Amino acid sequence: MRTIDWVDGAVEIIDQTVLPGELRVLRLHTVGELVAAIQSLAVRGAPALGVAGAFGVALAARVHGDDPLALDTAVRKIETARPTAVNLARGAQRAAKLLPFGPEAVLAEACAIRDEEIAASRSMAYRGADLVVELRGDRPRLLTHCNTGGLCAVTVGTALGVIGELHRRGTLGGVIASETRPLLQGARLTSWELTQWGVEHRVAVDSAGPFLMARGEVDAVILGADRICANGDVINKIGTYAHALGARRAGIPFVVVAPESTVDVATPTGAHVEIEDRGATEVTAWSDAANPAFDVTPHDLVTAIVTDRRVIRLDRGQRP
C-alpha cells in the first residue's frame, strides 16, 4: 500500500498513529483534516510530507478556488503545519505555482511529486545498498533510527529501503531498530515494516545504541533525514546525534539516506533550522518537559549522504 495517495477526490493516508495494532486508512477531504493529520503524525516522514503538502494544495484549489484570500490562507496553513522538515513546505509551494492554471493542473503536479518520490526511493535503495557493501562488505549488521520505510516515503523508503534491498540480495547480516522515544516510531513502525518484509531484527532502547556499537554488534548506522543543510549538517529525529557520536567512537560508518528533495542548499547550517518542539504532553502530564522532535548532526560526523541521484562522501570533503 502507499502511505499517501489521491483517491476519488480525497487524500488517503495510512494512519500511522494506530500501527501496529490496526491498519487504518483515513480519507481526508479538507485542508483542516490534512493539517491535523500532519500535526498528529498520522502522516509523517520527509518524502511523504512533501506529497502531503502538494495534495493539500490540490484540496485547497478545489474548495477555495474562487476565494483567493481563503486559498492563500489554506496554503500557508499547509506550509507551516510542521516547521522542521523542508519537504512539506517545498511540496506545497511547488503545487501552489500551478494554482493560476486551475485545480486539475495542481493535482497533476501533486501526483508528479508523488511519483518522483516513489522513483527516488527505488534509486536510493540501490545506491545505498551498493555503498553499504562497499564500506562494510557482505552481511553488514545495521542500526537504524526512527522510521524510514514506505510509511515515510509513499513506498519503499529511504534508509529502510536500503535495508530491504540488502535483504532481497541476501546480503543483510542483521538489523537493530531503536525504539525512538517518545512516540516509538522505531518500535511501532519500523519493526512492523521489517516484520512485513520478513526481516529478522531486534528493537533496542535509544540509549543502548552507542553501547551496542562499542561492543562490536553494529557494522554501520543508516538512517534518514528531514533536512540536509548546505554544509552537510543533518536534521533528523531526536537521538540521531547520539548515534552519530557512538558511530564515530566505534569507528563505523554513519550513512544518511534521503532524497534530493530533502537537500536544502538555501540553509547554510543546522544552526539556521527551526527545531520543532512537540510539547510536554507527549512525555509527561505532571511537569514541564523538553521534547524536541529533531536534532542536528554535524556534518563532520557523517560518512556519506545517499540521495536518489548521488552519493556525497562527506568524509572525503564533499558537500551537498
Coordinates of C-alpha atoms in Angstrom, one line a residue:
M1 CA 0.0 0.0 0.0
R2 CA 1.0 3.6 -0.5
T3 CA 1.4 5.7 2.6
I4 CA -0.4 8.6 1.0
D5 CA -2.3 8.9 -2.3
W6 CA -5.1 10.7 -4.1
V7 CA -8.2 8.6 -4.5
D8 CA -11.6 9.7 -5.9
G9 CA -11.3 13.4 -4.9
A10 CA -9.7 12.9 -1.4
V11 CA -6.3 12.3 0.1
E12 CA -6.0 8.8 1.6
I13 CA -3.3 8.0 4.2
I14 CA -2.3 5.1 6.4
D15 CA -2.9 6.3 9.9
Q16 CA 0.5 5.8 11.5
T17 CA -0.8 6.6 15.0
V18 CA -2.6 3.3 15.4
L19 CA 0.0 1.0 13.9
P20 CA 0.9 -1.8 14.5
G21 CA -2.4 -2.7 16.3
E22 CA -4.6 -1.6 13.4
L23 CA -4.1 -0.8 9.7
R24 CA -6.5 2.1 9.3
V25 CA -6.9 4.2 6.1
L26 CA -8.1 7.7 6.6
R27 CA -9.8 9.8 3.8
L28 CA -9.1 13.5 4.1
H29 CA -11.5 15.9 2.3
T30 CA -10.4 19.3 3.7
V31 CA -7.2 21.2 4.4
G32 CA -8.1 21.2 8.1
E33 CA -8.3 17.5 8.1
L34 CA -4.9 17.2 6.3
V35 CA -3.2 19.7 8.6
A36 CA -4.5 17.8 11.7
A37 CA -3.2 14.5 10.2
I38 CA 0.2 16.1 9.7
Q39 CA 0.4 17.6 13.2
S40 CA -0.7 14.4 14.9
L41 CA 1.8 12.4 12.9
A42 CA -0.9 10.3 11.3
V43 CA 1.2 11.0 8.2
R44 CA 4.9 11.7 8.7
G45 CA 8.4 11.3 7.2
A46 CA 10.0 13.9 5.0
P47 CA 9.2 12.5 1.5
A48 CA 5.6 11.7 2.5
L49 CA 5.2 15.1 3.9
G50 CA 6.2 16.7 0.7
V51 CA 3.5 14.7 -1.1
A52 CA 1.0 15.7 1.7
G53 CA 1.8 19.3 1.2
A54 CA 1.2 19.1 -2.6
F55 CA -2.0 17.1 -2.2
G56 CA -3.1 19.6 0.5
V57 CA -2.8 22.4 -2.1
A58 CA -4.8 20.3 -4.5
L59 CA -7.6 20.1 -1.9
A60 CA -7.4 23.8 -1.3
A61 CA -7.7 24.6 -5.0
R62 CA -10.9 22.5 -5.2
V63 CA -12.5 24.0 -2.1
H64 CA -11.3 27.6 -2.3
G65 CA -10.6 28.1 -6.0
D66 CA -13.0 31.2 -6.2
D67 CA -11.7 32.8 -3.0
P68 CA -8.0 34.0 -3.4
L69 CA -7.7 35.1 0.3
A70 CA -9.1 31.8 1.6
L71 CA -6.8 29.9 -0.8
D72 CA -3.7 31.8 0.3
T73 CA -4.6 31.2 4.0
A74 CA -5.1 27.5 3.3
V75 CA -1.7 27.1 1.5
R76 CA 0.0 28.9 4.3
K77 CA -1.5 26.6 6.9
I78 CA -0.2 23.6 5.0
E79 CA 3.3 25.0 4.6
T80 CA 3.7 25.7 8.3
A81 CA 1.9 22.7 9.7
R82 CA 5.3 21.4 10.9
P83 CA 8.4 23.7 10.7
T84 CA 11.5 21.5 10.5
A85 CA 11.1 19.1 7.6
V86 CA 11.8 21.0 4.4
N87 CA 9.8 18.7 2.1
L88 CA 6.4 19.8 3.5
A89 CA 6.7 23.5 2.5
R90 CA 8.5 22.6 -0.7
G91 CA 5.8 20.3 -1.8
A92 CA 3.1 22.8 -1.0
Q93 CA 4.9 25.7 -2.7
R94 CA 5.6 23.7 -5.9
A95 CA 2.0 22.7 -6.2
A96 CA 0.9 26.3 -5.5
K97 CA 2.8 27.6 -8.5
L98 CA 0.2 25.8 -10.6
L99 CA -2.8 27.5 -9.0
P100 CA -3.3 30.0 -11.8
F101 CA -3.9 27.1 -14.2
G102 CA -6.7 25.5 -12.2
P103 CA -7.3 22.6 -9.8
E104 CA -6.6 19.9 -12.3
A105 CA -3.1 21.3 -13.0
V106 CA -2.4 21.5 -9.3
L107 CA -3.5 17.9 -8.9
A108 CA -1.3 16.8 -11.8
E109 CA 1.7 18.4 -10.2
A110 CA 1.0 16.9 -6.8
C111 CA 0.7 13.4 -8.5
A112 CA 4.0 14.1 -10.2
I113 CA 5.7 14.8 -6.9
R114 CA 4.2 11.6 -5.5
D115 CA 5.6 9.6 -8.5
E116 CA 9.0 11.3 -8.2
E117 CA 9.3 10.3 -4.5
I118 CA 8.4 6.7 -5.4
A119 CA 11.1 6.6 -8.1
A120 CA 13.6 8.3 -5.7
S121 CA 13.1 5.6 -3.1
R122 CA 13.9 2.9 -5.6
S123 CA 17.0 4.7 -6.7
M124 CA 18.2 5.3 -3.1
A125 CA 17.7 1.6 -2.2
Y126 CA 20.0 0.5 -5.0
R127 CA 22.6 3.2 -4.4
G128 CA 22.6 2.8 -0.6
A129 CA 22.9 -1.0 -0.7
D130 CA 25.9 -0.7 -3.0
L131 CA 27.5 1.8 -0.7
V132 CA 27.0 -0.2 2.4
V133 CA 28.5 -3.3 0.8
E134 CA 31.4 -1.1 -0.4
L135 CA 32.0 0.3 3.1
R136 CA 31.4 -2.8 5.2
G137 CA 31.4 -5.8 2.9
D138 CA 28.9 -8.7 2.8
R139 CA 26.4 -9.4 5.6
P140 CA 26.6 -6.0 7.4
R141 CA 24.8 -5.6 10.7
L142 CA 23.0 -2.3 10.6
L143 CA 21.4 0.0 13.3
T144 CA 18.6 2.3 12.2
H145 CA 16.7 5.1 14.0
C146 CA 13.1 6.3 13.7
N147 CA 11.1 5.1 10.7
T148 CA 12.4 5.4 7.2
G149 CA 10.4 2.7 5.3
G150 CA 7.5 3.1 2.9
L151 CA 5.5 4.7 5.7
C152 CA 7.7 7.7 5.5
A153 CA 8.1 7.8 1.7
V154 CA 4.9 6.6 0.0
T155 CA 6.5 3.3 -0.9
V156 CA 9.9 1.5 -0.4
G157 CA 11.5 4.1 1.9
T158 CA 14.9 5.8 2.4
A159 CA 17.3 4.1 4.8
L160 CA 14.9 1.2 5.5
G161 CA 14.6 0.8 1.7
V162 CA 18.3 0.2 1.6
I163 CA 17.9 -2.4 4.3
G164 CA 15.1 -4.0 2.4
E165 CA 17.3 -4.1 -0.8
L166 CA 20.2 -5.8 1.1
H167 CA 17.7 -8.3 2.4
R168 CA 16.4 -9.0 -1.1
R169 CA 20.0 -9.5 -2.2
G170 CA 20.6 -12.0 0.6
T171 CA 23.5 -9.8 2.0
L172 CA 22.0 -8.4 5.2
G173 CA 23.7 -9.5 8.4
G174 CA 21.2 -8.1 10.9
V175 CA 19.1 -5.1 11.9
I176 CA 18.8 -3.2 15.2
A177 CA 15.9 -0.7 15.2
S178 CA 16.0 1.9 18.0
E179 CA 12.7 2.5 19.9
T180 CA 12.7 6.2 19.0
R181 CA 11.2 7.9 22.0
P182 CA 8.8 9.3 22.9
L183 CA 6.3 8.0 20.2
L184 CA 8.2 4.8 19.3
Q185 CA 8.3 5.2 15.5
G186 CA 11.1 2.5 15.6
A187 CA 9.4 0.0 17.9
R188 CA 6.0 0.5 16.3
L189 CA 6.5 1.4 12.7
T190 CA 10.0 0.2 11.7
S191 CA 9.5 -3.1 13.5
W192 CA 6.1 -3.5 11.8
E193 CA 7.5 -2.9 8.3
L194 CA 10.5 -5.2 8.8
T195 CA 8.1 -7.9 10.0
Q196 CA 6.0 -7.4 6.8
W197 CA 9.2 -7.9 4.8
G198 CA 10.3 -11.0 6.7
V199 CA 13.5 -9.3 8.0
E200 CA 14.7 -10.6 11.4
H201 CA 15.6 -7.7 13.7
R202 CA 15.9 -6.6 17.3
V203 CA 14.5 -3.4 18.9
A204 CA 16.8 -1.6 21.2
V205 CA 16.2 1.3 23.6
D206 CA 17.5 4.5 22.2
S207 CA 20.3 4.9 24.8
A208 CA 21.6 1.4 24.1
G209 CA 22.7 2.2 20.5
P210 CA 26.2 3.6 21.2
F211 CA 26.9 0.8 23.7
L212 CA 25.9 -1.8 21.1
M213 CA 28.3 -0.1 18.6
A214 CA 31.1 -0.1 21.2
R215 CA 30.5 -3.8 21.9
G216 CA 31.0 -4.6 18.2
E217 CA 27.4 -5.6 17.4
V218 CA 26.9 -2.9 14.7
D219 CA 28.8 -2.5 11.5
A220 CA 27.2 0.7 10.3
V221 CA 24.5 3.2 11.2
I222 CA 22.0 4.0 8.5
L223 CA 19.1 6.5 8.9
G224 CA 17.2 9.2 7.1
A225 CA 16.9 13.0 7.3
D226 CA 14.2 15.7 7.4
R227 CA 16.6 18.3 6.1
I228 CA 20.2 18.3 4.9
C229 CA 21.9 21.7 5.1
A230 CA 24.3 23.2 2.6
N231 CA 27.3 22.3 4.7
G232 CA 26.1 18.7 5.2
D233 CA 24.6 19.1 8.7
V234 CA 21.7 16.6 9.1
I235 CA 18.4 17.4 10.7
N236 CA 16.7 14.2 11.8
K237 CA 14.7 12.6 14.6
I238 CA 16.0 13.4 18.1
G239 CA 18.6 10.8 19.0
T240 CA 20.4 10.8 15.7
Y241 CA 23.2 13.0 17.0
A242 CA 23.8 10.5 19.9
H243 CA 24.0 7.6 17.4
A244 CA 26.5 9.7 15.2
L245 CA 28.7 10.2 18.2
G246 CA 28.6 6.5 19.1
A247 CA 29.4 5.6 15.5
R248 CA 32.4 7.9 15.4
R249 CA 33.7 6.5 18.7
A250 CA 33.3 2.9 17.4
G251 CA 34.9 3.7 14.1
I252 CA 32.0 2.6 12.0
P253 CA 30.2 4.4 9.0
F254 CA 27.3 6.7 9.7
V255 CA 25.2 6.9 6.5
V256 CA 22.3 9.2 5.8
V257 CA 19.8 8.3 3.1
A258 CA 17.4 11.0 1.9
P259 CA 16.0 12.2 -1.5
E260 CA 17.3 15.2 -3.3
S261 CA 14.1 16.9 -2.2
T262 CA 15.4 16.9 1.3
V263 CA 18.7 18.7 0.5
D264 CA 18.3 22.3 1.4
V265 CA 21.2 24.3 0.0
A266 CA 19.4 27.6 0.9
T267 CA 20.0 26.8 4.6
P268 CA 23.7 27.2 5.4
T269 CA 24.0 25.0 8.6
G270 CA 21.9 23.2 11.2
A271 CA 22.0 26.3 13.4
H272 CA 19.7 28.1 11.0
V273 CA 16.9 25.5 11.2
E274 CA 13.9 25.9 13.5
I275 CA 13.7 22.7 15.6
E276 CA 10.1 21.7 16.3
D277 CA 9.2 21.1 20.0
R278 CA 6.3 18.7 20.4
G279 CA 5.4 20.0 23.9
A280 CA 5.2 18.3 27.3
T281 CA 2.0 16.3 26.8
E282 CA 3.7 13.6 24.7
V283 CA 6.2 13.0 27.5
T284 CA 4.6 13.8 30.9
A285 CA 1.4 15.0 32.4
W286 CA 2.8 16.4 35.7
S287 CA 5.7 18.6 34.8
D288 CA 7.2 20.7 32.0
A289 CA 9.4 18.9 29.5
A290 CA 11.9 19.4 26.8
N291 CA 10.6 17.5 23.8
P292 CA 12.5 18.5 20.7
A293 CA 11.3 16.3 17.7
F294 CA 14.7 16.6 15.9
D295 CA 18.3 17.2 16.5
V296 CA 21.3 18.4 14.4
T297 CA 24.1 16.0 13.5
P298 CA 27.2 18.0 12.5
H299 CA 28.5 17.1 9.0
D300 CA 31.9 16.0 10.3
L301 CA 30.2 13.0 12.0
V302 CA 28.6 11.9 8.7
T303 CA 30.4 9.4 6.5
A304 CA 28.1 9.7 3.5
I305 CA 24.8 11.0 2.3
V306 CA 22.9 8.9 -0.3
T307 CA 20.3 10.5 -2.4
D308 CA 18.4 9.3 -5.4
R309 CA 20.9 10.9 -7.7
R310 CA 24.3 10.7 -6.0
V311 CA 26.5 9.6 -3.1
I312 CA 28.0 12.6 -1.2
R313 CA 31.1 11.4 0.7
L314 CA 31.3 14.0 3.5
D315 CA 34.2 12.0 4.9
R316 CA 36.2 13.0 1.8
G317 CA 35.3 16.7 2.0
Q318 CA 32.4 16.6 -0.5
R319 CA 29.3 18.8 0.3
P320 CA 25.7 18.9 -0.9

